[in-house]
GROMACS .gro file of C-alpha atoms in nm:
model
  270
    1UNK     CA    1  -2.839   1.609  -3.626
    2UNK     CA    2  -2.587   1.843  -3.788
    3UNK     CA    3  -2.266   1.957  -3.626
    4UNK     CA    4  -2.399   2.299  -3.516
    5UNK     CA    5  -2.690   2.139  -3.336
    6UNK     CA    6  -2.457   1.890  -3.167
    7UNK     CA    7  -2.227   2.167  -3.043
    8UNK     CA    8  -2.525   2.362  -2.912
    9UNK     CA    9  -2.656   2.055  -2.732
   10UNK     CA   10  -2.320   1.980  -2.567
   11UNK     CA   11  -2.296   2.341  -2.450
   12UNK     CA   12  -2.640   2.316  -2.294
   13UNK     CA   13  -2.541   2.001  -2.103
   14UNK     CA   14  -2.220   2.161  -1.980
   15UNK     CA   15  -2.412   2.464  -1.852
   16UNK     CA   16  -2.658   2.231  -1.681
   17UNK     CA   17  -2.377   2.047  -1.500
   18UNK     CA   18  -2.211   2.375  -1.403
   19UNK     CA   19  -2.537   2.496  -1.248
   20UNK     CA   20  -2.534   2.182  -1.037
   21UNK     CA   21  -2.177   2.256  -0.928
   22UNK     CA   22  -2.046   1.954  -1.116
   23UNK     CA   23  -1.778   1.906  -1.378
   24UNK     CA   24  -1.718   1.635  -1.629
   25UNK     CA   25  -1.542   1.328  -1.487
   26UNK     CA   26  -1.714   1.349  -1.146
   27UNK     CA   27  -1.932   1.049  -1.207
   28UNK     CA   28  -2.231   1.237  -1.354
   29UNK     CA   29  -2.357   1.171  -1.704
   30UNK     CA   30  -2.660   1.302  -1.886
   31UNK     CA   31  -2.764   1.008  -2.100
   32UNK     CA   32  -2.844   1.020  -2.468
   33UNK     CA   33  -3.054   0.702  -2.456
   34UNK     CA   34  -3.430   0.753  -2.434
   35UNK     CA   35  -3.566   0.631  -2.102
   36UNK     CA   36  -3.817   0.405  -2.279
   37UNK     CA   37  -3.537   0.217  -2.456
   38UNK     CA   38  -3.348   0.160  -2.131
   39UNK     CA   39  -3.662   0.037  -1.953
   40UNK     CA   40  -3.744  -0.200  -2.239
   41UNK     CA   41  -3.392  -0.347  -2.248
   42UNK     CA   42  -3.388  -0.401  -1.872
   43UNK     CA   43  -3.738  -0.554  -1.874
   44UNK     CA   44  -3.626  -0.805  -2.138
   45UNK     CA   45  -3.312  -0.897  -1.946
   46UNK     CA   46  -3.073  -0.730  -2.189
   47UNK     CA   47  -2.770  -0.526  -2.083
   48UNK     CA   48  -2.828  -0.184  -2.240
   49UNK     CA   49  -2.549   0.009  -2.404
   50UNK     CA   50  -2.549   0.351  -2.237
   51UNK     CA   51  -2.419   0.665  -2.404
   52UNK     CA   52  -2.331   0.997  -2.243
   53UNK     CA   53  -2.496   1.294  -2.414
   54UNK     CA   54  -2.222   1.552  -2.360
   55UNK     CA   55  -1.934   1.340  -2.486
   56UNK     CA   56  -1.761   1.414  -2.812
   57UNK     CA   57  -1.848   1.102  -2.996
   58UNK     CA   58  -2.032   0.822  -2.824
   59UNK     CA   59  -1.889   0.668  -2.514
   60UNK     CA   60  -1.985   0.325  -2.387
   61UNK     CA   61  -2.016   0.285  -2.011
   62UNK     CA   62  -1.922  -0.069  -1.915
   63UNK     CA   63  -2.066  -0.252  -1.615
   64UNK     CA   64  -1.907  -0.218  -1.273
   65UNK     CA   65  -1.710  -0.503  -1.116
   66UNK     CA   66  -1.685  -0.542  -0.739
   67UNK     CA   67  -1.334  -0.620  -0.619
   68UNK     CA   68  -1.054  -0.526  -0.382
   69UNK     CA   69  -0.744  -0.313  -0.416
   70UNK     CA   70  -0.476  -0.421  -0.170
   71UNK     CA   71  -0.117  -0.346  -0.080
   72UNK     CA   72   0.100  -0.527   0.177
   73UNK     CA   73   0.421  -0.429   0.356
   74UNK     CA   74   0.644  -0.623   0.594
   75UNK     CA   75   0.754  -0.481   0.930
   76UNK     CA   76   1.026  -0.440   1.041
   77UNK     CA   77   1.145  -0.358   0.692
   78UNK     CA   78   1.469  -0.554   0.682
   79UNK     CA   79   1.536  -0.598   0.311
   80UNK     CA   80   1.860  -0.793   0.343
   81UNK     CA   81   1.781  -1.052   0.607
   82UNK     CA   82   1.492  -1.297   0.650
   83UNK     CA   83   1.634  -1.494   0.942
   84UNK     CA   84   1.637  -1.237   1.222
   85UNK     CA   85   1.260  -1.254   1.268
   86UNK     CA   86   1.143  -0.938   1.440
   87UNK     CA   87   1.317  -0.623   1.543
   88UNK     CA   88   1.254  -0.268   1.655
   89UNK     CA   89   1.020  -0.031   1.481
   90UNK     CA   90   1.146   0.305   1.362
   91UNK     CA   91   0.991   0.648   1.334
   92UNK     CA   92   0.881   0.707   0.977
   93UNK     CA   93   0.628   0.702   0.696
   94UNK     CA   94   0.562   0.381   0.504
   95UNK     CA   95   0.358   0.430   0.185
   96UNK     CA   96   0.116   0.180   0.034
   97UNK     CA   97  -0.012   0.130  -0.323
   98UNK     CA   98   0.301   0.292  -0.463
   99UNK     CA   99   0.430  -0.035  -0.609
  100UNK     CA  100   0.265  -0.282  -0.843
  101UNK     CA  101   0.294  -0.650  -0.933
  102UNK     CA  102   0.648  -0.723  -1.056
  103UNK     CA  103   0.815  -0.439  -0.867
  104UNK     CA  104   1.104  -0.519  -0.632
  105UNK     CA  105   0.997  -0.684  -0.306
  106UNK     CA  106   1.250  -0.472  -0.117
  107UNK     CA  107   1.034  -0.167  -0.188
  108UNK     CA  108   0.778  -0.310   0.057
  109UNK     CA  109   1.022  -0.441   0.317
  110UNK     CA  110   1.076  -0.795   0.182
  111UNK     CA  111   1.408  -0.968   0.128
  112UNK     CA  112   1.256  -1.310   0.052
  113UNK     CA  113   1.050  -1.185  -0.244
  114UNK     CA  114   1.248  -1.068  -0.548
  115UNK     CA  115   0.932  -0.923  -0.705
  116UNK     CA  116   0.590  -0.844  -0.565
  117UNK     CA  117   0.312  -1.088  -0.655
  118UNK     CA  118  -0.066  -1.089  -0.619
  119UNK     CA  119  -0.016  -1.206  -0.260
  120UNK     CA  120   0.118  -0.858  -0.182
  121UNK     CA  121  -0.078  -0.631  -0.418
  122UNK     CA  122  -0.302  -0.621  -0.725
  123UNK     CA  123  -0.192  -0.279  -0.847
  124UNK     CA  124  -0.104  -0.288  -1.217
  125UNK     CA  125   0.103   0.025  -1.182
  126UNK     CA  126   0.211   0.165  -0.851
  127UNK     CA  127   0.044   0.481  -0.729
  128UNK     CA  128  -0.218   0.521  -1.003
  129UNK     CA  129  -0.542   0.370  -1.123
  130UNK     CA  130  -0.479   0.239  -1.478
  131UNK     CA  131  -0.584   0.441  -1.783
  132UNK     CA  132  -0.945   0.382  -1.879
  133UNK     CA  133  -1.048   0.267  -1.533
  134UNK     CA  134  -1.170   0.410  -1.208
  135UNK     CA  135  -1.239   0.284  -0.858
  136UNK     CA  136  -1.519   0.374  -0.616
  137UNK     CA  137  -1.417   0.274  -0.264
  138UNK     CA  138  -1.681   0.180  -0.009
  139UNK     CA  139  -1.469   0.003   0.255
  140UNK     CA  140  -1.125   0.061   0.406
  141UNK     CA  141  -0.949  -0.181   0.638
  142UNK     CA  142  -0.610  -0.284   0.773
  143UNK     CA  143  -0.530  -0.650   0.841
  144UNK     CA  144  -0.236  -0.861   0.952
  145UNK     CA  145  -0.101  -1.196   0.835
  146UNK     CA  146  -0.267  -1.497   0.999
  147UNK     CA  147   0.054  -1.610   1.173
  148UNK     CA  148   0.123  -1.271   1.332
  149UNK     CA  149   0.150  -1.292   1.710
  150UNK     CA  150  -0.116  -1.113   1.919
  151UNK     CA  151   0.137  -0.906   2.116
  152UNK     CA  152   0.306  -0.792   1.795
  153UNK     CA  153  -0.029  -0.687   1.646
  154UNK     CA  154  -0.123  -0.501   1.963
  155UNK     CA  155   0.212  -0.320   1.985
  156UNK     CA  156   0.201  -0.225   1.618
  157UNK     CA  157  -0.149  -0.078   1.644
  158UNK     CA  158  -0.050   0.128   1.948
  159UNK     CA  159   0.224   0.314   1.759
  160UNK     CA  160   0.076   0.342   1.407
  161UNK     CA  161  -0.138   0.602   1.234
  162UNK     CA  162  -0.306   0.588   0.893
  163UNK     CA  163  -0.345   0.874   0.648
  164UNK     CA  164  -0.461   0.924   0.290
  165UNK     CA  165  -0.279   1.138   0.035
  166UNK     CA  166  -0.395   1.237  -0.312
  167UNK     CA  167  -0.197   1.391  -0.598
  168UNK     CA  168   0.130   1.426  -0.406
  169UNK     CA  169  -0.025   1.572  -0.091
  170UNK     CA  170  -0.254   1.819  -0.270
  171UNK     CA  171  -0.513   1.666  -0.038
  172UNK     CA  172  -0.430   1.485   0.287
  173UNK     CA  173  -0.667   1.319   0.530
  174UNK     CA  174  -0.552   1.176   0.864
  175UNK     CA  175  -0.756   0.868   0.953
  176UNK     CA  176  -0.613   0.837   1.304
  177UNK     CA  177  -0.463   0.543   1.497
  178UNK     CA  178  -0.456   0.210   1.317
  179UNK     CA  179  -0.675   0.049   1.582
  180UNK     CA  180  -0.968   0.256   1.450
  181UNK     CA  181  -0.962   0.065   1.120
  182UNK     CA  182  -1.042  -0.301   1.179
  183UNK     CA  183  -0.938  -0.554   0.919
  184UNK     CA  184  -1.198  -0.814   1.003
  185UNK     CA  185  -0.960  -1.105   0.959
  186UNK     CA  186  -0.816  -1.361   1.198
  187UNK     CA  187  -0.849  -1.717   1.324
  188UNK     CA  188  -1.109  -1.825   1.576
  189UNK     CA  189  -1.169  -2.162   1.747
  190UNK     CA  190  -0.996  -2.412   1.975
  191UNK     CA  191  -0.668  -2.597   1.956
  192UNK     CA  192  -0.633  -2.973   1.980
  193UNK     CA  193  -0.463  -2.937   2.320
  194UNK     CA  194  -0.592  -2.949   2.677
  195UNK     CA  195  -0.576  -2.694   2.954
  196UNK     CA  196  -0.521  -2.757   3.326
  197UNK     CA  197  -0.882  -2.870   3.379
  198UNK     CA  198  -0.877  -3.114   3.089
  199UNK     CA  199  -1.082  -2.901   2.853
  200UNK     CA  200  -0.981  -2.782   2.507
  201UNK     CA  201  -0.735  -2.496   2.509
  202UNK     CA  202  -0.819  -2.175   2.324
  203UNK     CA  203  -0.629  -2.066   2.016
  204UNK     CA  204  -0.443  -1.753   2.116
  205UNK     CA  205  -0.473  -1.530   1.816
  206UNK     CA  206  -0.484  -1.162   1.744
  207UNK     CA  207  -0.683  -0.956   1.503
  208UNK     CA  208  -0.775  -0.591   1.483
  209UNK     CA  209  -1.150  -0.645   1.510
  210UNK     CA  210  -1.392  -0.935   1.500
  211UNK     CA  211  -1.250  -1.214   1.277
  212UNK     CA  212  -1.509  -1.156   1.006
  213UNK     CA  213  -1.471  -0.983   0.673
  214UNK     CA  214  -1.793  -0.794   0.749
  215UNK     CA  215  -1.634  -0.625   1.051
  216UNK     CA  216  -1.478  -0.333   0.864
  217UNK     CA  217  -1.537   0.040   0.825
  218UNK     CA  218  -1.775   0.149   0.550
  219UNK     CA  219  -1.821   0.485   0.383
  220UNK     CA  220  -2.173   0.617   0.326
  221UNK     CA  221  -2.038   0.807   0.028
  222UNK     CA  222  -1.773   0.629  -0.180
  223UNK     CA  223  -1.428   0.775  -0.229
  224UNK     CA  224  -1.371   0.806  -0.603
  225UNK     CA  225  -1.029   0.734  -0.754
  226UNK     CA  226  -1.019   0.837  -1.118
  227UNK     CA  227  -0.803   0.694  -1.395
  228UNK     CA  228  -0.439   0.812  -1.375
  229UNK     CA  229  -0.505   0.990  -1.048
  230UNK     CA  230  -0.218   0.939  -0.805
  231UNK     CA  231  -0.298   0.836  -0.450
  232UNK     CA  232  -0.141   0.660  -0.155
  233UNK     CA  233  -0.220   0.543   0.195
  234UNK     CA  234   0.058   0.589   0.447
  235UNK     CA  235   0.119   0.415   0.778
  236UNK     CA  236   0.326   0.628   1.012
  237UNK     CA  237   0.498   0.434   1.290
  238UNK     CA  238   0.663   0.552   1.609
  239UNK     CA  239   0.951   0.370   1.773
  240UNK     CA  240   0.825   0.405   2.132
  241UNK     CA  241   0.494   0.343   2.307
  242UNK     CA  242   0.318   0.670   2.395
  243UNK     CA  243   0.211   0.568   2.746
  244UNK     CA  244   0.550   0.467   2.887
  245UNK     CA  245   0.803   0.556   2.615
  246UNK     CA  246   0.918   0.194   2.592
  247UNK     CA  247   1.085   0.094   2.266
  248UNK     CA  248   0.869  -0.129   2.044
  249UNK     CA  249   1.040  -0.454   1.946
  250UNK     CA  250   0.837  -0.706   1.746
  251UNK     CA  251   0.910  -1.070   1.823
  252UNK     CA  252   0.862  -1.168   1.457
  253UNK     CA  253   0.791  -1.014   1.120
  254UNK     CA  254   0.435  -0.898   1.056
  255UNK     CA  255   0.272  -0.837   0.720
  256UNK     CA  256   0.039  -0.537   0.732
  257UNK     CA  257  -0.213  -0.508   0.449
  258UNK     CA  258  -0.420  -0.200   0.365
  259UNK     CA  259  -0.717  -0.307   0.156
  260UNK     CA  260  -0.998  -0.123  -0.015
  261UNK     CA  261  -1.327  -0.272  -0.132
  262UNK     CA  262  -1.555  -0.118  -0.391
  263UNK     CA  263  -1.610  -0.144  -0.762
  264UNK     CA  264  -1.398  -0.092  -1.070
  265UNK     CA  265  -1.560   0.091  -1.355
  266UNK     CA  266  -1.426   0.092  -1.709
  267UNK     CA  267  -1.518   0.326  -1.989
  268UNK     CA  268  -1.432   0.233  -2.344
  269UNK     CA  269  -1.474   0.426  -2.664
  270UNK     CA  270  -1.667   0.263  -2.947
   0.00000   0.00000   0.00000
């Protein structure tokens, strides 16, 4: 096919997408591969190489990989002292996903961690999906560290709200109180102690939801995060309980993790 024919074909595809109300980069591709070839490859157990018709040059679409994105912050955010345990919460916004592995631990409220590790986040670069990648999010959850005390978890959820921000607040979505977003984690069972009647004593634990990773919120339509697109989740905390205006004082530090589950997709040029 000569160059004039190729240009005409690409223009036709662009007009087709525009009629559908879609633009390039929104997850829609008109494929160059004949359907018969794709069916034959799949029937024989081969992974087909798929090419987008409207691309300038051929573009290989690589398989999707299911995984998490997570970001963790410590509350209260004392960055100079690890021995005081808990403390009072303050009014303010606390952003997530803005720091990556290797960034200063103090950025996420830690004094004991010089640099963030994969225990706190798996972001390569804070605030953006890396170049050449994308992420389609199907689940959103908030969870606490396993040693967090039930009363501290309960108090924190009563004064915290979660919101989503994209491209420096070009788009903002308030998700509501933190208790609406279960994390599905926790500890369940019995302790090796006895109660007053001689039976096994329960383990007093706290979790925001059933202690199962399946007990989280799911989106019917995934939220798409494109390569180099800036985004953040923000937990806003209040210093006083709304029902009696009592100051909130945590008895110990709590680690609060916002995690997303979906699939990474990577596009590479030939």
